[in-house]
C-alpha positions as protocol buffer text, in pm:
chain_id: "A"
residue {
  index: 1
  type: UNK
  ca { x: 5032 y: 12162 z: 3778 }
}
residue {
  index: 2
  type: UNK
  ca { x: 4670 y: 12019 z: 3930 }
}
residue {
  index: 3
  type: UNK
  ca { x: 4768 y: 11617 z: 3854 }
}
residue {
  index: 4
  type: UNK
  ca { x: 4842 y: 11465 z: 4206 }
}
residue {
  index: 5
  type: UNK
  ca { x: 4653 y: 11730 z: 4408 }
}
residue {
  index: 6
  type: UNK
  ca { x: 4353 y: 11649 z: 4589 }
}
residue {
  index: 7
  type: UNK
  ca { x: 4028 y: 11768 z: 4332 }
}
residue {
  index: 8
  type: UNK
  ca { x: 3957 y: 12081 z: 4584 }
}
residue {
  index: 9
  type: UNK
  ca { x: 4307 y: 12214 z: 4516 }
}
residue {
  index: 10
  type: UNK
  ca { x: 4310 y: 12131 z: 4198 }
}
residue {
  index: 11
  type: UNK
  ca { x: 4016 y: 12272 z: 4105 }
}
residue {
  index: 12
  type: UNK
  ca { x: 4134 y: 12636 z: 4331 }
}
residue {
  index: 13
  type: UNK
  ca { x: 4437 y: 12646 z: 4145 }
}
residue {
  index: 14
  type: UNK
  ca { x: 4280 y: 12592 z: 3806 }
}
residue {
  index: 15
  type: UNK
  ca { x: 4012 y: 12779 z: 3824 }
}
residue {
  index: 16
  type: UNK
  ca { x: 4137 y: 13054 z: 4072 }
}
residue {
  index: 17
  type: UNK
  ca { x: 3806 y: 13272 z: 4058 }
}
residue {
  index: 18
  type: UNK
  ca { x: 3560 y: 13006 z: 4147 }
}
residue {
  index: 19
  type: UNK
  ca { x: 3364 y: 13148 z: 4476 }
}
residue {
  index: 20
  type: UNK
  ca { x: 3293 y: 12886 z: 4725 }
}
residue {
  index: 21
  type: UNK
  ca { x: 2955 y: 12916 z: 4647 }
}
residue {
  index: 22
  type: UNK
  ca { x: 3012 y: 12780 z: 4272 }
}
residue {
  index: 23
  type: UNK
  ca { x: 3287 y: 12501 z: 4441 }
}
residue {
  index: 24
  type: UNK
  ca { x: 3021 y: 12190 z: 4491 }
}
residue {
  index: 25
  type: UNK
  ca { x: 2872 y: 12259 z: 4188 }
}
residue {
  index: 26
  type: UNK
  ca { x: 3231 y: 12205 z: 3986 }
}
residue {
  index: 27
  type: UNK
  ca { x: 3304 y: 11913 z: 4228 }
}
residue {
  index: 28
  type: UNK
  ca { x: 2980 y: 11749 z: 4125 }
}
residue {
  index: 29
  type: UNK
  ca { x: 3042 y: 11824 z: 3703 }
}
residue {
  index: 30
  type: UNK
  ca { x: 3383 y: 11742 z: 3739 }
}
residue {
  index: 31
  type: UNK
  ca { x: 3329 y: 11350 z: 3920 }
}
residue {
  index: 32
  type: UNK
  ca { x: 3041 y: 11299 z: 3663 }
}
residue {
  index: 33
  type: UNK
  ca { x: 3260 y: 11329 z: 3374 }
}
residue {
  index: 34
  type: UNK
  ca { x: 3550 y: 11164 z: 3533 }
}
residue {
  index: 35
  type: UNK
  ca { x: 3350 y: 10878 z: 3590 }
}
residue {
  index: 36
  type: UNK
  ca { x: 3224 y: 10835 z: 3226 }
}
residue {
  index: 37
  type: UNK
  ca { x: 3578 y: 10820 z: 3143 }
}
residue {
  index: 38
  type: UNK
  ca { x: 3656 y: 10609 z: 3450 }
}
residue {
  index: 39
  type: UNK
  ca { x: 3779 y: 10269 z: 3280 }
}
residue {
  index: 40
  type: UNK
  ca { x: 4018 y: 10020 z: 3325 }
}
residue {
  index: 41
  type: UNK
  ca { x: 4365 y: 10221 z: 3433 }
}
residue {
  index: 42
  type: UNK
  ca { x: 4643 y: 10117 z: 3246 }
}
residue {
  index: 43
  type: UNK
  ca { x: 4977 y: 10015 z: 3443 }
}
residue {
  index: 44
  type: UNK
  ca { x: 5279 y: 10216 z: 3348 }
}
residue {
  index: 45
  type: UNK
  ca { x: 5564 y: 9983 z: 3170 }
}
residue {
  index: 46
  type: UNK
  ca { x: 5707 y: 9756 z: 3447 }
}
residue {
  index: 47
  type: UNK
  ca { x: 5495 y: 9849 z: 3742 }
}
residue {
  index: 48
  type: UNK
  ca { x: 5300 y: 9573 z: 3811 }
}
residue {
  index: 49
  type: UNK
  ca { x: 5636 y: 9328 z: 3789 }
}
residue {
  index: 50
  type: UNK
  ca { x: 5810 y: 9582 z: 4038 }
}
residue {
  index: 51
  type: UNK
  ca { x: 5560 y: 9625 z: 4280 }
}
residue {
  index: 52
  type: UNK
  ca { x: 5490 y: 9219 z: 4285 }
}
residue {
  index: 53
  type: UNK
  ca { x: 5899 y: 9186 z: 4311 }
}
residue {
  index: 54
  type: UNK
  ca { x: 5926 y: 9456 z: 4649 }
}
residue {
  index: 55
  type: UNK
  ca { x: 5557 y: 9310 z: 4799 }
}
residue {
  index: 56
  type: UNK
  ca { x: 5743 y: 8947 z: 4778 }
}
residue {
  index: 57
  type: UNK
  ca { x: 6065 y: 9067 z: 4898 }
}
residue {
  index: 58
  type: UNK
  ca { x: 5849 y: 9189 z: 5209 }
}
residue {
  index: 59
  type: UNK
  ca { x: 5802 y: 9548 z: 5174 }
}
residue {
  index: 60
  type: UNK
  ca { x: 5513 y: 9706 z: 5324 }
}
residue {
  index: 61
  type: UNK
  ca { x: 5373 y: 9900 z: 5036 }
}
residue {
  index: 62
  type: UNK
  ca { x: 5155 y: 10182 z: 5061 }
}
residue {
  index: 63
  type: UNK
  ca { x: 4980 y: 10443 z: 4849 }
}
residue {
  index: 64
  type: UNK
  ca { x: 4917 y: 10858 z: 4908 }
}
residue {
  index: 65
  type: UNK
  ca { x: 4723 y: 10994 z: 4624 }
}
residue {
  index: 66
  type: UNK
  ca { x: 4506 y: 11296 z: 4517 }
}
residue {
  index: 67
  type: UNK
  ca { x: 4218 y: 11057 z: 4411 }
}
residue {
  index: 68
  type: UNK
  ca { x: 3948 y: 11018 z: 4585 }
}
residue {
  index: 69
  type: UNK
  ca { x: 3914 y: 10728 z: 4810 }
}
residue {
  index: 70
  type: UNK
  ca { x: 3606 y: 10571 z: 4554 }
}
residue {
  index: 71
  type: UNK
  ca { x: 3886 y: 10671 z: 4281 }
}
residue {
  index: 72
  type: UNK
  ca { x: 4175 y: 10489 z: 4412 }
}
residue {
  index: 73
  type: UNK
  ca { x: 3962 y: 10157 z: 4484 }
}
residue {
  index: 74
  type: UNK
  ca { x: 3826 y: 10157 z: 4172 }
}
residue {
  index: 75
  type: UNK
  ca { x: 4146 y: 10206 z: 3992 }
}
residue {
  index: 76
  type: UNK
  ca { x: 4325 y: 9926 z: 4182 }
}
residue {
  index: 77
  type: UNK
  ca { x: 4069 y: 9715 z: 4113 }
}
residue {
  index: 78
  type: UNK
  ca { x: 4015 y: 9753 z: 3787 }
}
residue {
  index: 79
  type: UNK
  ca { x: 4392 y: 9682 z: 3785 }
}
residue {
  index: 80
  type: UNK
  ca { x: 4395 y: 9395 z: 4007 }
}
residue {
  index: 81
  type: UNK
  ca { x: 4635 y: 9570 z: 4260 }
}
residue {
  index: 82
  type: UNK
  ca { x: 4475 y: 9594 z: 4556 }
}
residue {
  index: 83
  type: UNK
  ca { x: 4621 y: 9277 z: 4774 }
}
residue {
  index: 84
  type: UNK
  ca { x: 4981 y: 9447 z: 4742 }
}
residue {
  index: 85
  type: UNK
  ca { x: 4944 y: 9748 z: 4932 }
}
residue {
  index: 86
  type: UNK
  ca { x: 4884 y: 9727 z: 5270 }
}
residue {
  index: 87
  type: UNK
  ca { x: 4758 y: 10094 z: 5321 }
}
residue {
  index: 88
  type: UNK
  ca { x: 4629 y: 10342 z: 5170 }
}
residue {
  index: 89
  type: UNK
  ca { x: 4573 y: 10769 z: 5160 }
}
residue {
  index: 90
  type: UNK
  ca { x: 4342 y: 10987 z: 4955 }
}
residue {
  index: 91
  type: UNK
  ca { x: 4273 y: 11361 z: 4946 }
}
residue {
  index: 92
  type: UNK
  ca { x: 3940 y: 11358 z: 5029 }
}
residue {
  index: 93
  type: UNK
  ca { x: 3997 y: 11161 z: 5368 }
}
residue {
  index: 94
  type: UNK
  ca { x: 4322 y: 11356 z: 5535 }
}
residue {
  index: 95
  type: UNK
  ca { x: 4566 y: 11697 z: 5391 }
}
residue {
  index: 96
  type: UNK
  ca { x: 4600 y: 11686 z: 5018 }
}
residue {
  index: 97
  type: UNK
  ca { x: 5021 y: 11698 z: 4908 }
}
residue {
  index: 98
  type: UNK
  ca { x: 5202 y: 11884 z: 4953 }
}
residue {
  index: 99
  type: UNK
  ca { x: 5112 y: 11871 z: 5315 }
}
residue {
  index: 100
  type: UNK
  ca { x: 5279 y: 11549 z: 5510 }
}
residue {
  index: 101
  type: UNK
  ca { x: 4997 y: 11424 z: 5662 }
}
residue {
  index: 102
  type: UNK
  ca { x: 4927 y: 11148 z: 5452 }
}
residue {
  index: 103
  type: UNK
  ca { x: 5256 y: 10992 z: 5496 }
}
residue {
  index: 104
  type: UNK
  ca { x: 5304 y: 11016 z: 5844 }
}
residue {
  index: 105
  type: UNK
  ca { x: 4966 y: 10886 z: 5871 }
}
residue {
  index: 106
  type: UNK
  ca { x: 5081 y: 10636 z: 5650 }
}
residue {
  index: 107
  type: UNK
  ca { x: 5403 y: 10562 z: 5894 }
}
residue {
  index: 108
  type: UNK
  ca { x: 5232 y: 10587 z: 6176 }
}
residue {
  index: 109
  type: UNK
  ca { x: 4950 y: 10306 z: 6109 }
}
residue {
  index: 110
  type: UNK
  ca { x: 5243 y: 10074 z: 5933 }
}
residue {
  index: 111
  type: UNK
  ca { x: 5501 y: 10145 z: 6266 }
}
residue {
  index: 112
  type: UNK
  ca { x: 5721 y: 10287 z: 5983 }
}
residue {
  index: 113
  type: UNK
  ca { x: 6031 y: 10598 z: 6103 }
}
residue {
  index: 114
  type: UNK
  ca { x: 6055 y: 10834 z: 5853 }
}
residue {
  index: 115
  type: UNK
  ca { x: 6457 y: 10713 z: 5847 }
}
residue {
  index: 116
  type: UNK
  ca { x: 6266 y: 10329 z: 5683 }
}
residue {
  index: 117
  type: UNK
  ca { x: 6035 y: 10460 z: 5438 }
}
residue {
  index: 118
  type: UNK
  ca { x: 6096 y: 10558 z: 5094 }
}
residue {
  index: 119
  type: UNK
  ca { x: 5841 y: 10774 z: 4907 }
}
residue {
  index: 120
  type: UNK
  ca { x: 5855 y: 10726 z: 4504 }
}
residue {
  index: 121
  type: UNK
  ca { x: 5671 y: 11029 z: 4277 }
}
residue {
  index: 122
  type: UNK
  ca { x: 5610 y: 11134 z: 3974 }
}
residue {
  index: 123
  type: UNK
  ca { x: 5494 y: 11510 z: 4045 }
}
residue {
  index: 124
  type: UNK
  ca { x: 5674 y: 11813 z: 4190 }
}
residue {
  index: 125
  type: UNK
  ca { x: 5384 y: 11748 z: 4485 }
}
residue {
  index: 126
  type: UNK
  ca { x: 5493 y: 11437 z: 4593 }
}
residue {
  index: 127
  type: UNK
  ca { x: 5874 y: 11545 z: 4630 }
}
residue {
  index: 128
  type: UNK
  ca { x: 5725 y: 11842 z: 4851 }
}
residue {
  index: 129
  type: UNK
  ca { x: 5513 y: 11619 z: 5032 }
}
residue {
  index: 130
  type: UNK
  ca { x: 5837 y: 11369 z: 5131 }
}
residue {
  index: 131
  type: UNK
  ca { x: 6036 y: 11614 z: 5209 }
}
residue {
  index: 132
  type: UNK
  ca { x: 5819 y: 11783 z: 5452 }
}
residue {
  index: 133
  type: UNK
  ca { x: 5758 y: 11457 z: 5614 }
}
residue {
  index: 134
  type: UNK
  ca { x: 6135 y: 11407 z: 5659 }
}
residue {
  index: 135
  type: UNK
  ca { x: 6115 y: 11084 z: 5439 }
}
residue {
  index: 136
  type: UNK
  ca { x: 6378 y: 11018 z: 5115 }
}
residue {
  index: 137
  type: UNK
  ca { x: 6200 y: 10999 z: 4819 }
}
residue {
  index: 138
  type: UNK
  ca { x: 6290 y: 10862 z: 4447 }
}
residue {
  index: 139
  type: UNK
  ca { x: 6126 y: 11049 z: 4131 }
}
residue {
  index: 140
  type: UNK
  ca { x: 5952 y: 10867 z: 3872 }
}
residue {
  index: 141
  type: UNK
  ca { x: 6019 y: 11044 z: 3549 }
}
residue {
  index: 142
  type: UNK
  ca { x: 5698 y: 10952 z: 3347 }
}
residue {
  index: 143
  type: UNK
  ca { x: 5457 y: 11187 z: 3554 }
}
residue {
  index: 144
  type: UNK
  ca { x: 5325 y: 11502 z: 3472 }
}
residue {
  index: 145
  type: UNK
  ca { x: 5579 y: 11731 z: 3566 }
}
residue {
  index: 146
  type: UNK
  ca { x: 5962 y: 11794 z: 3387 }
}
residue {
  index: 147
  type: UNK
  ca { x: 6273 y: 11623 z: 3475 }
}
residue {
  index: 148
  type: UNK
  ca { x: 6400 y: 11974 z: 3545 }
}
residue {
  index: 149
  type: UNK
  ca { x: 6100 y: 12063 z: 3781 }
}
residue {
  index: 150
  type: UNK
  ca { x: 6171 y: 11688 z: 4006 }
}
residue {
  index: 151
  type: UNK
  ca { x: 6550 y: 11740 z: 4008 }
}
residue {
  index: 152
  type: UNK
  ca { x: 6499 y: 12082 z: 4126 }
}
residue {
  index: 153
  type: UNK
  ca { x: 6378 y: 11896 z: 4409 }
}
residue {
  index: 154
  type: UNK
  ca { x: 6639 y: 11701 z: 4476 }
}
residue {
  index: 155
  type: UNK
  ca { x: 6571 y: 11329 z: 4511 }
}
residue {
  index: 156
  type: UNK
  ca { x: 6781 y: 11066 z: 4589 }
}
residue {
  index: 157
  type: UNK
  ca { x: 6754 y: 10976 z: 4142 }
}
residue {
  index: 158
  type: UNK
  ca { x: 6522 y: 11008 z: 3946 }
}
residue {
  index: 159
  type: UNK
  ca { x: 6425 y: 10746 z: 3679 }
}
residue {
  index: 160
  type: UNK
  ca { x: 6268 y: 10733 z: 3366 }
}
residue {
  index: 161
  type: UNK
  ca { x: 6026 y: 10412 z: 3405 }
}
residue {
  index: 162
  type: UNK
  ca { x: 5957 y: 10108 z: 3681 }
}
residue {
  index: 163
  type: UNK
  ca { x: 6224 y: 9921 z: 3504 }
}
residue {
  index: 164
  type: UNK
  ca { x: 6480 y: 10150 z: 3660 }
}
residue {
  index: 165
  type: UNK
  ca { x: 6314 y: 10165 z: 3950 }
}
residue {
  index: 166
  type: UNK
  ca { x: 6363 y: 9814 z: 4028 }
}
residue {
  index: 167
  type: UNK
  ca { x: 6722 y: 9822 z: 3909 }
}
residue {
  index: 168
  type: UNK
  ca { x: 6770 y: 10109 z: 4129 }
}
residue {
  index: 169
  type: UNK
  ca { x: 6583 y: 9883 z: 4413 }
}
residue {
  index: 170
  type: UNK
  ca { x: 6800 y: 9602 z: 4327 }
}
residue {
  index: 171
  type: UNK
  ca { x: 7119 y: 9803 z: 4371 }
}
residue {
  index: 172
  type: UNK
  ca { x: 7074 y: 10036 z: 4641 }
}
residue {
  index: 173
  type: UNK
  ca { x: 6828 y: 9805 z: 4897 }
}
C-alpha cells in the first residue's frame, strides 16, 4: 500500500503507532538504508524508447512522485533521463498523492488545462491523485498494486507494460 506515497505517509500508514516524537528518528534509519541500496534504477521494459518517442513527438513530460526530491534526481540520473522531462514533483517539496497538488502544480508551471494533460500510474495513489485533479489518467499495470485495485478506479485502460503504452499513444493521440 506505502509504494508511491511520500516517506511521511508511508511510514504513518506502516507503522501506525509511531508517536511523532519517534517520526525523525525512522525518517533518518529509513534514508540511510535506502541509500546503501540506492544504485543504478533499472528502466521498466520499453520505457526509455516510449518516453524518447512522446519527448520527440513534442510532449511536455513531467514527473509527480513519492521520492524525495534528492531521490528522484538521483534516480534519473543514474538512468540518464533527466533532459526528457521538463518538470518535476516530489513529496517532500508540495502534498504527497493522493492529494492533487502536485499535478496542478505541475499544470500550472507547464500552462497545461487539466482537459490536455494525461496522468499515467502504476499505484491505486496515482489514479486518486488524477482524478482529484480533474485530469484523465492511463494505468500502468506493472506497479505495486492489482489490476483489480487500478480498474476499480476506472482509467481510461490500463496496460500491462510501456510497450502498450505507446501502442495505446500511437492509437488514441
Amino acid at each position: 500500500y506505502v509504494i508511491g506515497l511520500g516517506l511521511d505517509q508511508a511510514l504513518r500508514h506502516a507503522v501506525p503507532t509511531m508517536t511523532e516524537a519517534q517520526r525523525p528518528e525512522m525518517v533518518t534509519r529509513y534514508r540511510h538504508h535506502f541509500l546503501q541500496q540506492d544504485g543504478a534504477i533499472p528502466l521498466f521494459n520499453g520505457a526509455r524508447e516510449t518516453i524518447t518517442e512522446l519527448h520527440e513527438a513534442g510532449y511536455q513530460l513531467a514527473v509527480a512522485t513519492g521520492k524525495t526530491h534528492a531521490g528522484l534526481t538521483r534516480a534519473m540520473a543514474s538512468s540518464d533521463m533527466t533532459h526528457y522531462f521538463h518538470s518535476t514533483r516530489t513529496a517532500d517539496r508540495t502534498f504527497s498523492k493522493p492529494n492533487p497538488a502536485m499535478l496542478l502544480e505541475l499544470m500550472e508551471e507547464l500552462d497545461v488545462s487539466p482537459e490536455r494533460t494525461l496522468m499515467i500510474g502504476d499505484t491505486t495513489h496515482d489514479l486518486q491523485m488524477a482524478h482529484n485533479a480533474k485530469v484523465d489518467v492511463v494505468a500502468v499495470g506493472h506497479g505495486a498494486h492489482s489490476e483489480e485495485q487500478l480498474r476499480a478506479l476506472k482509467p481510461l485502460t490500463l496496460v500491462e507494460d510501456f510497450v502498450e503504452l505507446k501502442a495505446w499513444f500511437k492509437a488514441n493521440a
